[in-house]
PDB file of C-alpha atoms in Angstrom:
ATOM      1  CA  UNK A   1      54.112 -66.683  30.277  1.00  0.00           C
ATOM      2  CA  UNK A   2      55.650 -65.160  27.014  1.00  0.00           C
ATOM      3  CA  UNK A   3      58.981 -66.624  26.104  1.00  0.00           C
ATOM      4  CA  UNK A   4      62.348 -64.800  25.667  1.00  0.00           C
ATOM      5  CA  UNK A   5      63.090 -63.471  22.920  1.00  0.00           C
ATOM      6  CA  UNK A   6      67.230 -64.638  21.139  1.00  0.00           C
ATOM      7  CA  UNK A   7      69.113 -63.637  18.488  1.00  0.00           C
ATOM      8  CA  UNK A   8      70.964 -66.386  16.493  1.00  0.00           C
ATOM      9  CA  UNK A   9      73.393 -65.401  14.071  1.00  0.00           C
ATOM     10  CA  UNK A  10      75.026 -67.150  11.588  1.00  0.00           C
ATOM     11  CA  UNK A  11      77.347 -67.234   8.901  1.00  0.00           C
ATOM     12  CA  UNK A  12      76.821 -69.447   5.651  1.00  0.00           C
ATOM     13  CA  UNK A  13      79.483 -69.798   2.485  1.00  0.00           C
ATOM     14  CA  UNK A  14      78.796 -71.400  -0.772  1.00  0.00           C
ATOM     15  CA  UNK A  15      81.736 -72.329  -3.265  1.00  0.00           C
ATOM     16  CA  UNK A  16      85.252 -71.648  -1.658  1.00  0.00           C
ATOM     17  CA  UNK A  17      86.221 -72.425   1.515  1.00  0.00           C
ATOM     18  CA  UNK A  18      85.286 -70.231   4.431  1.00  0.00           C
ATOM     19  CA  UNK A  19      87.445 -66.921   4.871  1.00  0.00           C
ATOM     20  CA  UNK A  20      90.031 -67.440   7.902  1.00  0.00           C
ATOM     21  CA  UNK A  21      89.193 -65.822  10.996  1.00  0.00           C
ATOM     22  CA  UNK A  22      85.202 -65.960  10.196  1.00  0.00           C
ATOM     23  CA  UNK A  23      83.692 -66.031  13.237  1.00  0.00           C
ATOM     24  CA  UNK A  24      80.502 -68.356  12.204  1.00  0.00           C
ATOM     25  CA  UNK A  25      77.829 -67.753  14.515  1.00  0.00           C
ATOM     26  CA  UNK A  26      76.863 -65.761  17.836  1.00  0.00           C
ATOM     27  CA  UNK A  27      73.394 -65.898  20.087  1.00  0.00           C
ATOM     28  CA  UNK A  28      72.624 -61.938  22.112  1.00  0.00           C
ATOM     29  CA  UNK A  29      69.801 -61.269  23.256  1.00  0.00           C
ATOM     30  CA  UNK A  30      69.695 -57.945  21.803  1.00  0.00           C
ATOM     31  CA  UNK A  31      68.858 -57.018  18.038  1.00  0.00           C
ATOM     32  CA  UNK A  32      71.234 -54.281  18.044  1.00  0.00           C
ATOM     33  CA  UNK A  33      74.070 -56.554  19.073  1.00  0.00           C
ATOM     34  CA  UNK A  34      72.730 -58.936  16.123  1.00  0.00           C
ATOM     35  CA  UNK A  35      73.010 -56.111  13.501  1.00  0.00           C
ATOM     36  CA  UNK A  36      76.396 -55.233  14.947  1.00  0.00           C
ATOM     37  CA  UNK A  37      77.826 -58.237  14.693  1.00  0.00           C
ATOM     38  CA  UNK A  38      76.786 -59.174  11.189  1.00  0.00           C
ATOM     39  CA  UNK A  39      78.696 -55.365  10.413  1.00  0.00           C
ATOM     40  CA  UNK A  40      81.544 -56.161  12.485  1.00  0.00           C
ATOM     41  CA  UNK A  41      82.082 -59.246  10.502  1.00  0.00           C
ATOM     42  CA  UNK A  42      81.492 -58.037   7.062  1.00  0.00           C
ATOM     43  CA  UNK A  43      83.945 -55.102   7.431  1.00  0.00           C
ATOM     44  CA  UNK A  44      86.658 -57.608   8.906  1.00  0.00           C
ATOM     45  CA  UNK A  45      86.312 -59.581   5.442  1.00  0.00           C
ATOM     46  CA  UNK A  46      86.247 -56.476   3.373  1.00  0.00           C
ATOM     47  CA  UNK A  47      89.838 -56.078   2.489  1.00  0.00           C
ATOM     48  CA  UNK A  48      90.265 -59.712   0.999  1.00  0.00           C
ATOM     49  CA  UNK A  49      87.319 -58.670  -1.603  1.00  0.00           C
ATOM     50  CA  UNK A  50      87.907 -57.266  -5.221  1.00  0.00           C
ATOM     51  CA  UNK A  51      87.297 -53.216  -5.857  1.00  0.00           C
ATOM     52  CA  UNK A  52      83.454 -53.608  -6.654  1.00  0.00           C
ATOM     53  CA  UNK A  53      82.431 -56.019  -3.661  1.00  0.00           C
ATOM     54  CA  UNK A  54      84.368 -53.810  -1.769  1.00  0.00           C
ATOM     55  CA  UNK A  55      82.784 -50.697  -2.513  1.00  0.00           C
ATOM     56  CA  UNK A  56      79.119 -52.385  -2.270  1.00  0.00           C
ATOM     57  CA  UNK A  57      80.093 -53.335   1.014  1.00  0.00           C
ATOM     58  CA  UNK A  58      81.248 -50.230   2.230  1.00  0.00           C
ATOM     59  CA  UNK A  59      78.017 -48.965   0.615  1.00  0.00           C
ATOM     60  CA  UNK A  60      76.137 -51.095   3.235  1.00  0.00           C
ATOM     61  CA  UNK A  61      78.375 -50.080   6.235  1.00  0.00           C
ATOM     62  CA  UNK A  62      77.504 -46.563   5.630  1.00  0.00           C
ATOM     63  CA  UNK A  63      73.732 -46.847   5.578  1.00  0.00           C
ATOM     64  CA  UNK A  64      73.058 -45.896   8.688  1.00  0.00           C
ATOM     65  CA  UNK A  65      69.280 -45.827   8.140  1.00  0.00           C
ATOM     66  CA  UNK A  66      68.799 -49.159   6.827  1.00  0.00           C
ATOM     67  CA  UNK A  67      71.630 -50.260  10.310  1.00  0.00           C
ATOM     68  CA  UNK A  68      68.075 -48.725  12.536  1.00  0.00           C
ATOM     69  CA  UNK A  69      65.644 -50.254  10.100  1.00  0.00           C
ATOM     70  CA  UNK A  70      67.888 -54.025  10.596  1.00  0.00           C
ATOM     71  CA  UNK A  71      67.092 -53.648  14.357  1.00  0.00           C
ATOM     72  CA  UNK A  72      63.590 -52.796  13.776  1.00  0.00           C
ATOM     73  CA  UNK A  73      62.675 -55.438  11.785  1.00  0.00           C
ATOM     74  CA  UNK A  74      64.257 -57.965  14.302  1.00  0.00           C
ATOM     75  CA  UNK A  75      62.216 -56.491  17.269  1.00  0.00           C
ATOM     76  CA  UNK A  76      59.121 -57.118  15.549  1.00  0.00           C
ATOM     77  CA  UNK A  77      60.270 -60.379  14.773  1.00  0.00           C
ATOM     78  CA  UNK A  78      61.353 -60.835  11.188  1.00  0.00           C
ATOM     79  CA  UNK A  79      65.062 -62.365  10.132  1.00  0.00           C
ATOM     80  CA  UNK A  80      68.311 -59.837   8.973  1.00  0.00           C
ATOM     81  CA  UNK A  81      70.296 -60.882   6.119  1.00  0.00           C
ATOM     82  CA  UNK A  82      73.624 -59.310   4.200  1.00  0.00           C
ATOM     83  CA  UNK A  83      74.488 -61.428   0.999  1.00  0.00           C
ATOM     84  CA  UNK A  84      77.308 -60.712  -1.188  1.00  0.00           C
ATOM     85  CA  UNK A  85      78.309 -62.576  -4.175  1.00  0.00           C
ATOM     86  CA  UNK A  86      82.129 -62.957  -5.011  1.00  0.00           C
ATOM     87  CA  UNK A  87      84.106 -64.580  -7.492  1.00  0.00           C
ATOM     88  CA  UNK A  88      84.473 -67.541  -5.776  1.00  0.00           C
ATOM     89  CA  UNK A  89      80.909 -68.101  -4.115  1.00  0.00           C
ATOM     90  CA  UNK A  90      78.245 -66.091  -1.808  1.00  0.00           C
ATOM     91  CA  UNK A  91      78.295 -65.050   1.739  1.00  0.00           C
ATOM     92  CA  UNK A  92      75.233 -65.002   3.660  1.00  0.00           C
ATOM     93  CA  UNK A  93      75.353 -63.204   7.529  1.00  0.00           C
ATOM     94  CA  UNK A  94      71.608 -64.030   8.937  1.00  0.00           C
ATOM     95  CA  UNK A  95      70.299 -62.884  12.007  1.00  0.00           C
ATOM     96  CA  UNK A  96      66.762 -64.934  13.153  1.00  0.00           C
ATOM     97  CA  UNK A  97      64.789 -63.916  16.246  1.00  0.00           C
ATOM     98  CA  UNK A  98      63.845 -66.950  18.077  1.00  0.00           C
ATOM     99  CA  UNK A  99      62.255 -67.644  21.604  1.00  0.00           C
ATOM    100  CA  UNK A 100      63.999 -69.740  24.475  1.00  0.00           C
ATOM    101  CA  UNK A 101      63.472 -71.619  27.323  1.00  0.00           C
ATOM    102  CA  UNK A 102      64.744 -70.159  29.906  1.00  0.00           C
ATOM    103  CA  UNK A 103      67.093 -72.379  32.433  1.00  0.00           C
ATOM    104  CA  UNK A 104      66.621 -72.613  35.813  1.00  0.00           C
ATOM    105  CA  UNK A 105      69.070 -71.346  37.640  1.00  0.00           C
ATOM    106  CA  UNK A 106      68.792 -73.517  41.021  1.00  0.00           C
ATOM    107  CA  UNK A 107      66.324 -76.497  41.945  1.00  0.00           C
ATOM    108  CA  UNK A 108      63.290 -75.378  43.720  1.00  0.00           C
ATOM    109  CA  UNK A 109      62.564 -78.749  45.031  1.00  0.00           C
ATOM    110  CA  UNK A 110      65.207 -79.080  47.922  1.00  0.00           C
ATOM    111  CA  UNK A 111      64.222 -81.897  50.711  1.00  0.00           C
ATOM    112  CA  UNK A 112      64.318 -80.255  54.046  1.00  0.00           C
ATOM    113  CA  UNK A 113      65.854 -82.927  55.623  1.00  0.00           C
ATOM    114  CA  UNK A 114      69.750 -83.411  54.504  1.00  0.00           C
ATOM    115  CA  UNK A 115      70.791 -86.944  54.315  1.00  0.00           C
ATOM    116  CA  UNK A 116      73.531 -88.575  55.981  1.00  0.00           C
ATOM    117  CA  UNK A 117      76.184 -91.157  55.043  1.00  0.00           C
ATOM    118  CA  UNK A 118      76.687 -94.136  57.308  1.00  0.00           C
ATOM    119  CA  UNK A 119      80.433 -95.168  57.861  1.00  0.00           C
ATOM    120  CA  UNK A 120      81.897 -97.750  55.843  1.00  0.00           C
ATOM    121  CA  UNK A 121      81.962 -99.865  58.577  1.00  0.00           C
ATOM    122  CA  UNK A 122      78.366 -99.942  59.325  1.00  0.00           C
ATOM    123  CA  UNK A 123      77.747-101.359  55.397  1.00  0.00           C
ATOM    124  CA  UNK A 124      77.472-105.445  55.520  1.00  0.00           C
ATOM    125  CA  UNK A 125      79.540-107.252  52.957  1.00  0.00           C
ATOM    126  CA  UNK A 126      77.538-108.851  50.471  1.00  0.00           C
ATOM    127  CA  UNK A 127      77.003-112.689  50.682  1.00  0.00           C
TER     128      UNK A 127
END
């Protein structure tokens, strides 16, 4: 039996206090919504950053080739990252493939026979 395959993603901040509204993690089980999400986040941040981060990463948003080659690289099993130095720190957005356990969803053990309650009455009291 061959595991699941996840998707954790997470957001890490050196130096200055973590931007407001910075979602800081997310598990999908699909690389696309990995890649997606590391975007989504990076573009909401983008306004707060100087004229040269910003332009790098609207540089990065653009590349749509390197957006397929993210979600190739994660199928076959390798880590995402986005890192972008500011004046204050570095931002790191990591996706990592990792396998699961999957839950089950109801117990496959279940006694045939139900069990009853006796009355309360029927219970002696203890010595």
């Amino acid at each position: 039996m061959t595991l699941p395959r996840t998707y954790w993603c997470h957001f890490d901040h050196e130096g200055a206090a973590s931007p407001r509204g910075t979602v800081q993690g997310l598990t999908t089980s699909a690389p696309g919504e990995a890649v997606t999400w590391i975007r989504e986040s990076v573009r909401d941040l983008s306004p707060s950053l100087d004229h040269d981060r910003f332009a790098v990463v609207w540089s990065w948003l653009g590349d749509h080739p390197a957006v397929h080659a993210a979600v190739r690289n994660l199928r076959q099993g390798n880590p995402y990252q986005f890192a972008l130095e500011t004046a204050t720190g570095s931002l790191t957005w990591t996706a990592h493939p990792v396998l699961v356990l999957p839950l089950m969803r109801s117990c496959t053990n279940v006694p045939t026979a139900e069990r009853q309650l006796a009355p309360a009455s029927a219970c002696a009291e203890p010595p």
